[in-house]
Coordinates of C-alpha atoms and ligand atoms in Angstrom, one line a residue:
M1 CA 77.3 91.7 96.6
T2 CA 79.4 90.5 99.5
P3 CA 81.2 93.4 101.1
R4 CA 84.9 93.3 100.9
T5 CA 86.9 93.0 104.1
L6 CA 90.2 94.7 104.8
L7 CA 93.2 92.7 103.4
P8 CA 92.3 89.6 105.4
D9 CA 94.0 87.3 103.0
L10 CA 97.4 88.8 103.6
Q11 CA 99.5 86.9 106.0
A12 CA 100.6 90.1 107.8
Y13 CA 97.0 91.1 108.4
A14 CA 96.7 88.5 111.3
D15 CA 99.9 89.8 112.8
V16 CA 98.8 93.4 112.7
K17 CA 95.5 92.4 114.3
A18 CA 97.2 90.5 117.1
H19 CA 99.6 93.4 117.8
A20 CA 96.6 95.8 117.9
A21 CA 94.8 93.5 120.4
S22 CA 97.8 93.5 122.7
L23 CA 98.7 97.1 122.3
K24 CA 95.1 98.4 122.9
Q25 CA 95.7 98.2 126.6
A26 CA 99.4 99.1 126.6
S27 CA 100.8 102.2 128.4
L28 CA 102.6 104.7 126.2
E29 CA 104.7 105.8 129.2
R30 CA 105.7 102.2 129.9
L31 CA 106.7 101.7 126.2
F32 CA 109.1 104.6 126.7
E33 CA 110.4 103.1 129.9
E34 CA 111.0 99.7 128.2
D35 CA 112.9 101.1 125.3
N36 CA 115.1 104.1 125.8
S37 CA 115.8 104.4 122.1
R38 CA 112.1 104.9 121.4
A39 CA 112.2 108.7 121.0
E40 CA 114.8 108.3 118.4
R41 CA 113.7 105.1 116.8
F42 CA 110.2 106.3 115.9
T43 CA 111.2 109.3 113.9
A44 CA 111.7 110.0 110.2
E45 CA 113.3 112.9 108.4
A46 CA 112.5 114.2 104.9
A47 CA 112.6 117.4 102.8
G48 CA 113.2 119.6 105.9
L49 CA 110.5 118.0 108.0
H50 CA 111.0 115.9 111.1
F51 CA 108.3 113.4 112.0
D52 CA 108.2 112.2 115.6
Y53 CA 105.7 109.3 116.0
S54 CA 107.1 107.9 119.2
K55 CA 104.0 108.7 121.2
H56 CA 101.9 106.1 119.5
L57 CA 100.6 102.8 120.7
L58 CA 103.2 101.1 118.6
T59 CA 106.2 98.8 119.1
K60 CA 108.9 97.9 116.6
H61 CA 107.3 94.5 116.1
A62 CA 103.9 96.1 115.5
L63 CA 105.4 98.6 113.0
A64 CA 107.2 95.7 111.3
S65 CA 104.0 93.9 110.8
L66 CA 102.3 97.1 109.4
L67 CA 105.2 97.6 107.0
K68 CA 104.8 93.9 105.9
L69 CA 101.1 94.5 105.4
A70 CA 101.9 97.5 103.2
S71 CA 104.4 95.5 101.2
Q72 CA 102.0 92.5 100.8
A73 CA 99.3 95.0 99.7
G74 CA 101.6 96.0 96.9
M75 CA 102.6 99.4 98.2
P76 CA 105.9 99.7 96.3
E77 CA 104.1 98.9 93.1
S78 CA 101.3 101.4 93.8
I79 CA 103.9 104.1 94.4
G80 CA 105.6 103.2 91.2
D81 CA 102.3 103.3 89.3
L82 CA 101.5 106.8 90.6
F83 CA 104.8 108.2 89.3
S84 CA 104.9 106.2 86.1
G85 CA 101.5 107.6 85.0
K86 CA 99.4 104.4 85.2
S87 CA 95.7 104.9 85.3
V88 CA 95.6 105.1 89.1
N89 CA 92.3 107.0 88.8
N90 CA 90.7 103.9 87.3
T91 CA 87.1 105.1 87.4
E92 CA 87.9 108.1 85.2
D93 CA 90.6 106.2 83.3
R94 CA 93.4 108.7 84.0
P95 CA 96.7 108.9 85.7
A96 CA 97.2 111.3 88.6
L97 CA 100.4 113.1 87.8
H98 CA 100.4 116.1 90.1
T99 CA 104.0 115.2 90.9
L100 CA 104.9 116.2 87.4
L101 CA 103.7 119.7 88.1
R102 CA 106.5 120.3 90.6
A103 CA 109.2 118.3 88.8
S104 CA 112.3 120.1 87.8
S105 CA 113.0 117.6 85.1
N106 CA 111.3 114.6 83.7
E107 CA 111.9 112.3 80.7
E108 CA 109.3 109.7 81.4
H109 CA 106.4 112.0 80.5
A110 CA 108.2 114.2 78.1
E111 CA 105.2 115.4 76.1
K112 CA 103.1 116.2 79.2
F113 CA 106.2 117.8 80.9
K114 CA 106.7 120.1 77.9
H115 CA 103.2 121.6 78.5
V116 CA 103.9 121.9 82.2
I117 CA 107.0 123.9 81.6
A118 CA 105.4 126.0 78.9
T119 CA 102.6 126.9 81.4
R120 CA 105.0 127.5 84.2
D121 CA 106.9 129.9 81.9
R122 CA 103.6 131.8 81.2
M123 CA 102.8 131.9 84.9
Q124 CA 106.2 133.4 85.6
I125 CA 105.8 136.1 83.0
I126 CA 102.3 137.0 84.3
A127 CA 103.4 137.0 88.0
Q128 CA 106.5 139.1 87.3
K129 CA 104.7 141.6 85.1
L130 CA 102.2 142.1 87.9
N131 CA 104.9 142.4 90.5
R132 CA 106.7 145.0 88.5
G133 CA 103.6 147.0 88.3
E134 CA 103.4 146.6 84.5
H135 CA 99.9 145.1 84.2
T136 CA 97.4 147.9 83.8
G137 CA 93.7 147.8 83.6
Y138 CA 91.0 149.6 81.5
S139 CA 91.8 153.0 82.9
G140 CA 95.6 152.6 82.7
A141 CA 95.8 152.1 86.5
V142 CA 98.2 149.5 87.7
I143 CA 96.7 146.3 89.0
T144 CA 97.2 146.1 92.8
D145 CA 94.7 143.5 93.7
V146 CA 94.0 140.0 92.4
V147 CA 90.8 138.1 93.2
N148 CA 90.9 134.3 92.8
I149 CA 87.4 133.0 92.0
G150 CA 87.2 129.3 92.5
I151 CA 86.0 126.7 94.9
G152 CA 87.3 123.4 96.4
G153 CA 90.6 122.5 94.9
S154 CA 90.5 125.7 92.9
D155 CA 90.5 127.7 96.1
L156 CA 91.7 125.9 99.2
G157 CA 95.3 125.2 98.1
P158 CA 96.0 128.7 96.8
R159 CA 94.2 130.3 99.7
L160 CA 96.2 128.3 102.2
V161 CA 99.6 128.9 100.5
T162 CA 99.0 132.7 100.3
S163 CA 97.9 133.0 103.9
A164 CA 100.6 130.6 105.3
L165 CA 103.4 132.5 103.6
K166 CA 102.3 136.1 104.5
P167 CA 105.8 137.0 105.6
F168 CA 106.8 136.6 102.0
Q169 CA 103.9 138.7 100.6
G170 CA 104.8 141.1 97.9
E171 CA 103.1 144.3 96.6
V172 CA 100.1 142.8 94.9
R173 CA 97.4 141.6 97.3
C174 CA 95.5 138.4 96.6
H175 CA 91.9 137.8 97.7
Y176 CA 89.8 134.6 97.5
V177 CA 86.1 134.3 96.7
A178 CA 84.6 130.8 96.7
N179 CA 81.1 130.7 98.2
A180 CA 77.8 130.5 96.4
D181 CA 76.6 133.0 98.9
P182 CA 76.9 136.4 97.1
A183 CA 78.0 137.9 100.4
D184 CA 81.5 136.4 99.8
L185 CA 82.0 138.3 96.6
Q186 CA 80.3 141.4 97.9
N187 CA 82.4 141.6 101.0
T188 CA 85.6 141.1 99.0
L189 CA 84.8 143.7 96.4
L190 CA 83.7 146.3 99.0
H191 CA 87.2 147.6 99.5
L192 CA 88.6 147.1 95.9
N193 CA 88.8 149.4 93.0
P194 CA 87.6 147.8 89.7
A195 CA 90.3 149.8 87.7
S196 CA 93.1 148.1 89.6
T197 CA 91.6 144.6 90.2
L198 CA 92.4 141.5 88.2
F199 CA 90.2 138.4 88.5
I200 CA 91.6 134.9 88.0
I201 CA 88.8 132.4 87.4
C202 CA 90.0 129.0 88.5
S203 CA 87.9 126.1 87.5
K204 CA 89.2 122.8 86.2
S205 CA 85.8 122.1 84.6
F206 CA 84.7 125.6 84.0
R207 CA 81.2 124.3 84.9
T208 CA 81.1 124.9 88.6
E209 CA 78.0 126.8 89.5
E210 CA 79.5 128.9 92.3
T211 CA 82.5 129.9 90.3
L212 CA 80.5 130.8 87.2
A213 CA 78.0 132.8 89.2
N214 CA 80.7 134.8 91.0
S215 CA 82.5 135.4 87.7
L216 CA 79.4 136.8 86.1
E217 CA 78.9 139.1 89.0
A218 CA 82.6 140.2 88.8
R219 CA 82.2 141.0 85.2
A220 CA 79.1 143.0 85.8
W221 CA 80.9 144.9 88.6
M222 CA 83.7 145.8 86.1
L223 CA 81.2 146.9 83.4
T224 CA 79.2 149.0 85.9
A225 CA 82.5 150.7 86.9
G226 CA 83.0 151.8 83.4
A227 CA 85.1 149.1 81.7
K228 CA 84.1 148.5 78.1
T229 CA 83.4 144.9 77.1
E230 CA 86.5 144.9 74.9
E231 CA 88.6 146.0 77.8
L232 CA 87.5 143.2 80.1
E233 CA 90.3 140.9 79.0
K234 CA 92.7 143.2 80.9
H235 CA 90.9 142.2 84.1
F236 CA 90.3 138.5 83.6
L237 CA 92.4 135.4 83.4
A238 CA 91.1 131.8 83.4
I239 CA 92.8 128.6 84.5
T240 CA 90.9 125.5 83.2
T241 CA 91.0 122.3 81.2
N242 CA 87.9 123.6 79.4
L243 CA 89.4 126.3 77.3
Q244 CA 86.4 126.5 75.1
A245 CA 84.0 127.2 78.0
A246 CA 86.4 130.0 79.2
E247 CA 86.4 131.5 75.7
D248 CA 82.6 131.3 75.5
F249 CA 82.6 133.2 78.8
G250 CA 84.5 135.9 77.1
I251 CA 88.1 135.2 78.1
P252 CA 90.3 134.9 75.0
S253 CA 92.6 132.0 74.7
G254 CA 95.7 134.2 75.2
H255 CA 94.3 134.9 78.7
C256 CA 93.7 131.3 79.6
L257 CA 96.2 129.0 81.2
P258 CA 95.6 125.3 80.8
L259 CA 95.2 122.5 83.3
W260 CA 95.0 118.8 82.4
D261 CA 92.6 116.0 83.2
W262 CA 95.5 114.1 84.9
V263 CA 95.5 116.7 87.7
G264 CA 92.9 116.3 90.4
G265 CA 91.4 119.5 91.7
R266 CA 92.6 119.0 95.2
Y267 CA 96.1 118.2 94.0
S268 CA 96.3 121.3 91.7
V269 CA 97.9 124.1 93.7
W270 CA 101.1 123.3 91.9
S271 CA 99.6 124.0 88.5
A272 CA 98.4 127.3 87.1
I273 CA 95.7 127.1 89.7
G274 CA 98.4 128.4 92.0
L275 CA 98.9 131.5 89.9
S276 CA 97.5 133.8 92.7
C277 CA 100.2 132.4 95.1
A278 CA 102.9 133.0 92.5
I279 CA 101.7 136.6 92.2
A280 CA 101.3 137.2 96.0
L281 CA 104.6 135.6 96.9
G282 CA 106.7 136.4 93.8
W283 CA 107.9 133.8 91.3
E284 CA 111.0 132.7 93.2
R285 CA 109.0 131.8 96.3
F286 CA 106.5 129.9 94.2
A287 CA 109.4 128.0 92.6
E288 CA 110.6 127.2 96.1
L289 CA 107.2 125.8 97.0
L290 CA 107.4 123.5 94.0
A291 CA 111.0 122.5 95.0
G292 CA 109.9 121.6 98.5
A293 CA 107.1 119.4 97.2
E294 CA 109.5 117.8 94.6
S295 CA 111.9 116.9 97.4
M296 CA 109.1 115.2 99.3
D297 CA 108.2 113.4 96.0
Q298 CA 111.8 112.1 95.8
H299 CA 111.7 110.9 99.4
F300 CA 108.4 109.2 98.8
K301 CA 109.5 107.5 95.6
T302 CA 112.9 106.4 96.8
S303 CA 113.2 105.9 100.5
A304 CA 112.9 102.6 102.2
P305 CA 109.4 101.9 103.6
S306 CA 110.6 102.0 107.2
A307 CA 111.8 105.5 106.7
N308 CA 109.1 106.7 104.3
M309 CA 107.3 109.5 106.0
P310 CA 104.0 109.5 104.0
L311 CA 103.8 105.7 104.2
L312 CA 104.4 105.7 107.9
M313 CA 101.7 108.3 108.5
S314 CA 99.4 106.3 106.4
L315 CA 100.1 103.1 108.3
L316 CA 99.3 105.0 111.5
E317 CA 96.0 106.1 109.9
L318 CA 95.2 102.5 109.1
W319 CA 96.3 101.3 112.5
Y320 CA 94.0 103.7 114.4
C321 CA 91.1 103.7 112.0
N322 CA 90.8 100.0 111.3
F323 CA 92.5 98.3 114.2
L324 CA 92.1 100.5 117.2
G325 CA 88.7 102.1 116.4
A326 CA 89.5 105.8 115.8
K327 CA 87.1 107.3 113.2
N328 CA 88.7 110.7 113.2
H329 CA 92.1 112.4 112.9
V330 CA 93.0 115.8 114.3
V331 CA 95.5 118.2 112.8
L332 CA 96.7 121.0 115.1
P333 CA 99.2 123.5 113.5
Y334 CA 100.9 125.5 116.2
D335 CA 101.5 128.4 113.8
H336 CA 98.9 131.0 113.2
S337 CA 99.8 131.2 109.5
L338 CA 98.7 127.6 109.1
E339 CA 95.1 128.3 110.3
R340 CA 93.8 127.1 106.9
L341 CA 95.7 123.9 106.9
P342 CA 92.8 121.8 108.4
N343 CA 90.4 123.1 105.8
F344 CA 92.8 122.2 103.0
L345 CA 93.4 118.8 104.4
Q346 CA 89.7 118.2 104.8
Q347 CA 89.2 118.3 101.1
L348 CA 92.4 116.5 100.4
T349 CA 91.6 113.5 102.7
M350 CA 87.9 113.4 102.9
E351 CA 87.1 114.0 99.2
S352 CA 89.8 111.6 98.3
N353 CA 89.2 108.8 100.7
G354 CA 85.5 109.2 101.8
K355 CA 84.6 106.1 99.8
R356 CA 82.3 103.2 100.3
V357 CA 83.3 100.9 97.5
S358 CA 86.7 99.5 96.4
A359 CA 88.4 100.7 93.3
D360 CA 86.8 97.8 91.5
G361 CA 83.3 98.7 92.7
Q362 CA 82.8 96.3 95.7
P363 CA 81.1 97.6 98.8
L364 CA 83.5 97.7 101.8
D365 CA 82.8 96.5 105.3
Y366 CA 85.5 98.7 106.9
T367 CA 86.0 102.3 107.6
T368 CA 87.8 104.6 105.1
G369 CA 88.6 108.3 105.2
P370 CA 88.3 109.2 108.9
V371 CA 86.9 112.6 109.7
L372 CA 89.7 115.2 109.7
W373 CA 89.3 118.2 111.9
G374 CA 91.4 120.6 113.9
S375 CA 92.5 124.2 114.2
T376 CA 95.5 126.2 115.2
G377 CA 97.1 126.0 118.6
T378 CA 96.6 127.6 121.0
L379 CA 93.0 128.5 120.0
G380 CA 91.9 124.9 120.1
Q381 CA 93.2 124.6 123.7
H382 CA 90.5 127.0 124.8
S383 CA 87.8 125.1 122.9
F384 CA 87.8 121.5 121.9
H385 CA 91.0 120.2 123.7
Q386 CA 88.8 119.3 126.6
L387 CA 87.4 116.5 124.5
L388 CA 90.8 115.4 123.4
H389 CA 91.9 115.1 127.0
Q390 CA 88.8 113.8 128.7
G391 CA 86.3 112.9 126.0
Q392 CA 85.4 109.3 125.1
L393 CA 86.6 109.4 121.5
L394 CA 90.0 108.2 120.5
C395 CA 91.4 111.1 118.5
P396 CA 94.9 110.6 117.1
V397 CA 96.6 114.0 116.6
D398 CA 99.2 115.5 114.3
F399 CA 100.9 118.5 115.8
V400 CA 102.6 120.7 113.2
L401 CA 105.2 123.0 114.6
P402 CA 107.7 125.4 112.9
L403 CA 110.5 125.9 115.4
T404 CA 111.2 129.5 114.7
T405 CA 109.1 132.6 114.1
Y406 CA 109.2 135.5 111.6
T407 CA 107.6 137.8 114.1
G408 CA 110.7 138.6 116.0
M409 CA 108.8 137.9 119.2
A410 CA 110.9 135.1 120.4
Q411 CA 109.6 134.9 124.0
Q412 CA 106.0 134.7 122.9
H413 CA 106.9 132.1 120.3
L414 CA 108.8 130.1 122.9
N415 CA 105.5 130.0 124.9
L416 CA 103.7 128.7 121.8
V417 CA 106.2 125.9 121.4
A418 CA 105.9 125.1 125.1
N419 CA 102.1 124.8 124.7
C420 CA 102.4 122.5 121.7
L421 CA 104.9 120.2 123.4
A422 CA 102.9 120.3 126.6
Q423 CA 99.7 119.3 124.8
S424 CA 101.4 116.3 123.1
R425 CA 102.9 115.2 126.4
T426 CA 99.7 115.8 128.4
L427 CA 97.7 113.6 126.0
M428 CA 100.2 110.9 126.7
V429 CA 100.8 111.2 130.5
G430 CA 97.3 112.3 131.6
R431 CA 96.7 112.7 135.3
S432 CA 95.9 109.8 137.7
L433 CA 93.2 109.8 140.4
Q434 CA 95.9 110.2 143.1
A435 CA 97.6 113.1 141.3
A436 CA 94.2 114.7 140.9
K437 CA 93.4 114.4 144.6
D438 CA 96.9 115.7 145.6
T439 CA 96.4 118.7 143.3
L440 CA 93.1 119.5 144.9
V441 CA 94.5 119.2 148.4
Q442 CA 97.3 121.5 147.4
R443 CA 94.8 124.0 146.2
G444 CA 93.3 124.0 149.7
L445 CA 90.4 121.6 149.5
D446 CA 89.8 119.3 152.4
N447 CA 90.2 115.6 151.9
K448 CA 86.5 114.8 151.5
K449 CA 85.9 117.5 148.9
A450 CA 89.1 116.5 147.1
E451 CA 87.9 112.9 146.9
E452 CA 84.6 114.0 145.5
L453 CA 86.1 116.3 142.8
A454 CA 89.1 114.2 141.9
P455 CA 87.4 112.0 139.2
H456 CA 86.6 115.2 137.3
L457 CA 90.3 116.1 137.1
V458 CA 91.4 112.6 136.1
M459 CA 92.8 112.5 132.5
P460 CA 93.4 109.0 131.3
G461 CA 96.3 109.9 129.1
N462 CA 97.7 107.3 126.8
R463 CA 96.3 109.3 123.9
P464 CA 98.4 109.2 120.8
S465 CA 100.0 112.1 118.9
S466 CA 102.7 112.8 116.3
V467 CA 104.7 115.9 116.1
I468 CA 105.9 117.3 112.7
T469 CA 108.5 120.0 113.1
M470 CA 110.4 122.1 110.6
K471 CA 113.1 124.7 111.3
S472 CA 110.8 127.4 109.8
L473 CA 107.7 127.6 107.8
N474 CA 108.8 128.8 104.4
P475 CA 107.8 128.1 100.8
T476 CA 110.1 125.0 100.7
T477 CA 108.9 123.4 103.9
L478 CA 105.3 124.3 103.2
G479 CA 105.6 122.6 99.8
A480 CA 107.0 119.5 101.5
L481 CA 104.3 119.5 104.1
L482 CA 101.5 119.6 101.6
A483 CA 103.1 116.9 99.4
L484 CA 103.5 114.8 102.5
Y485 CA 99.8 114.8 103.2
E486 CA 99.0 114.2 99.5
H487 CA 101.1 111.1 99.5
R488 CA 99.8 109.9 102.9
T489 CA 96.3 110.2 101.4
F490 CA 97.4 108.1 98.4
C491 CA 99.0 105.4 100.5
S492 CA 95.9 105.1 102.7
A493 CA 93.7 104.7 99.6
Q494 CA 95.9 101.9 98.4
L495 CA 95.6 100.1 101.8
W496 CA 91.8 100.6 101.7
Q497 CA 91.8 99.5 98.1
I498 CA 89.9 102.6 96.9
N499 CA 90.4 105.2 94.2
P500 CA 91.3 108.5 95.9
F501 CA 91.1 110.5 92.7
D502 CA 87.4 110.6 91.9
Q503 CA 84.6 112.3 93.8
W504 CA 81.3 111.1 92.5
G505 CA 79.7 111.7 95.8
V506 CA 79.5 115.4 95.3
E507 CA 77.4 115.2 92.2
L508 CA 73.9 114.2 93.2
G509 CA 73.5 117.2 95.6
K510 CA 74.4 119.5 92.8
E511 CA 71.8 117.9 90.5
I512 CA 69.1 118.0 93.1
S513 CA 69.8 121.7 93.8
V514 CA 69.0 122.5 90.1
G515 CA 65.6 120.9 90.5
I516 CA 65.0 122.8 93.8
A517 CA 66.1 126.1 92.3
Q518 CA 63.4 125.5 89.6
K519 CA 60.8 124.8 92.2
L520 CA 61.7 127.9 94.2
Q521 CA 60.9 129.8 91.0
D522 CA 57.8 127.8 90.3
A523 CA 59.4 126.7 87.1
D524 CA 58.7 123.0 87.6
V525 CA 55.6 122.3 89.7
T526 CA 55.4 118.7 88.5
N527 CA 58.6 117.7 90.3
T528 CA 57.2 116.6 93.7
M529 CA 59.7 116.0 96.5
D530 CA 59.6 114.6 99.9
G531 CA 57.3 116.3 102.5
A532 CA 60.1 117.9 104.4
T533 CA 61.7 119.5 101.4
E534 CA 58.4 120.7 100.1
R535 CA 57.6 122.4 103.4
L536 CA 61.0 124.0 103.5
I537 CA 60.5 125.3 99.9
Q538 CA 57.2 126.7 101.0
R539 CA 58.8 128.4 104.0
W540 CA 61.3 130.1 101.7
K541 CA 58.5 131.3 99.5
N542 CA 56.6 132.7 102.4
A543 CA 59.7 134.5 103.6
Q544 CA 60.0 136.3 100.2
T545 CA 56.7 138.2 100.6
Ligands
LIG1 O1 82.4 119.6 93.9 C1 83.7 119.1 94.1 C2 84.7 119.6 93.1 O2 84.5 119.0 91.9 C3 86.1 119.4 93.6 O3 86.6 118.2 93.4 C4 86.8 120.5 92.9 O4 88.0 120.8 93.5 C5 85.7 121.6 93.0 O5 84.5 121.0 92.8 C6 85.9 122.7 92.0 O6 85.8 122.2 90.7 P1 86.3 123.1 89.4 O7 87.7 123.4 89.6 O8 86.0 122.2 88.3 O9 85.5 124.3 89.4

C-alpha cells in the first residue's frame, strides 16, 4: 500500500511548507524587533489560562496558513463530531464523549447524561460519607486511607490530580498502586492498617493483569488481617465497564460504579475513575475540577480558530513535528505540585497519537505523536536543560507556571518564577561567541584562553517555547489545563488523520508475556522463542536456584 503523505492536496499545505522553509533560519529576537505587538498578538486566553506563544518561529502569515490548513483539513467539523457523539473512535466504532463527564447540562445526549449524573451523585455520596468519617470497616474502625488500584488511565489522572491539589487535601489520605511489581503494593500497605483502609479497584476492562493481581493481594491482606469474606465489601469498591467481572471478583453491584465504553481510559479522570480525587479533595473541589474542564470544552467548541488555545497548540505541534523537524515535545511545569504532569501527558499524547496508520488503515509516511518528556522546574535545570540549551535536538517547550503559591513563601516563589521566565528567555536569546568571550575575560581569563573556551559557552538560542500561566493552581485551573491538553491531542490526531482513541499497540506485548510466563514455569516447553529471549529465560531460571 502506498504510504499516505501529510495533507499534500490541501492548497494551504504548500503555503505552510513555504513559510516553514523561510522561517527555519529566522531569528526569534528579530521577529520581536520587527513587530512590537508580537508579545501581545501571539497569546490566547481561556478558562483561567493564558497561553503565550510569541517565542515561536512563527509570523502572522505563517500562522494564517496553518489555520487555513486546519480549516481545509476539516477541523471545525472534527470538533463538531467529537461533541456530537459521532464515532470518532472509528476502529472501535464508538464516540469519545469524555466532555459529557464534566458537563453541567446536556440535552444532546440525554440518555447517556442521565447515567453520568446518576454516577456523579453516587460518587458524591461515597466521598462525603468518607469525609464525614461515616464509612467504617470490618472492625468498626473509620476508614482513613483509600488505595486506588489501577494502571494507565485508571491511575495517572487520579494520581496527578490528587498530588497536584495537595493544598486542598482533606482528612482521608489517598494512595496509588499501579505496578505489576509487587513492591508497589507492598510498600504502600506497609504503613496502612487494614481495618481502616478502603480499596478502589479502577479498571475500565476489569481484565488488566497488574490491577487484578494487586487486587487479589489486597484482598488476601484484608483476610489475613482478620476480615471475614462477607465483610470484604466494606473495603472494596470497583469502577469499571465490566460490572460482571467485578461481581465475579467478589464486589457486589452496589459497590461498583459504572464507566462506559465511550470514555477512553486516558480521558477518564472525570468519571468515577476520579473517585479517589473526590475523596481526597472533597466533593466541592472535584466539582470545581469538572467545571474548569467544562469551561475549556466550551472555549474549544465555540471560539474562533485563531483564538482557540487547544487548536493553536496543536498547530504548533504539527509545525515543529512535520515542518521543522522536531520529534519531541517538552513540558516543564514550574510548580512542584505538577511533578506528575509529564507522566500523565505521556500516556495522553503518546498512547493516543503514537500511530503508524491513518484512521482508515493506510500507512503514513510522516511523523505522528512526538516523544513527550519533561519534569518540574527547577529540577530539570540541574539535569537535562543542558541539552535544551546546547544539544543538537530541536525541543519545543511548554512552560507551565502558576503565578502565585500556597506555601506562603513569596520570595522563594518569586525566584521560581524568575527561573521559569529566564529559561524561556535564555532558550530564545542564547549567547553569542563574542558574549561568551567577554564573559570569560570578565571572569579573569586571558584573551587566548577565553578564545579557546568561548565556543563551549556559546548557546545558539532561537529555541522555541510557550508559557502557559494561571493565577493559581486550583481545581478549576487544573481541570482546564488537563482538558486543554486533551483537546490539543485530539486536534493533532485530526491533522495527522489518525484515530487517537484506540491503543492496539499495547496488546501484543501483553499476549507474549503470557507465553513467557508459561515458559518460566515450564508449562509450555513447545513454545520456542528467539535465541535471545530463550537465553534470558534460562538466566532467570538459573537465578531462582
Ligand atoms: O494497556 C493500556 C491500557 O489499556 C490503557 O489504555 C488503559 O488506560 C490501561 O491499560 C488500563 O486499562 P484498564 O482501565 O482497563 O485496567
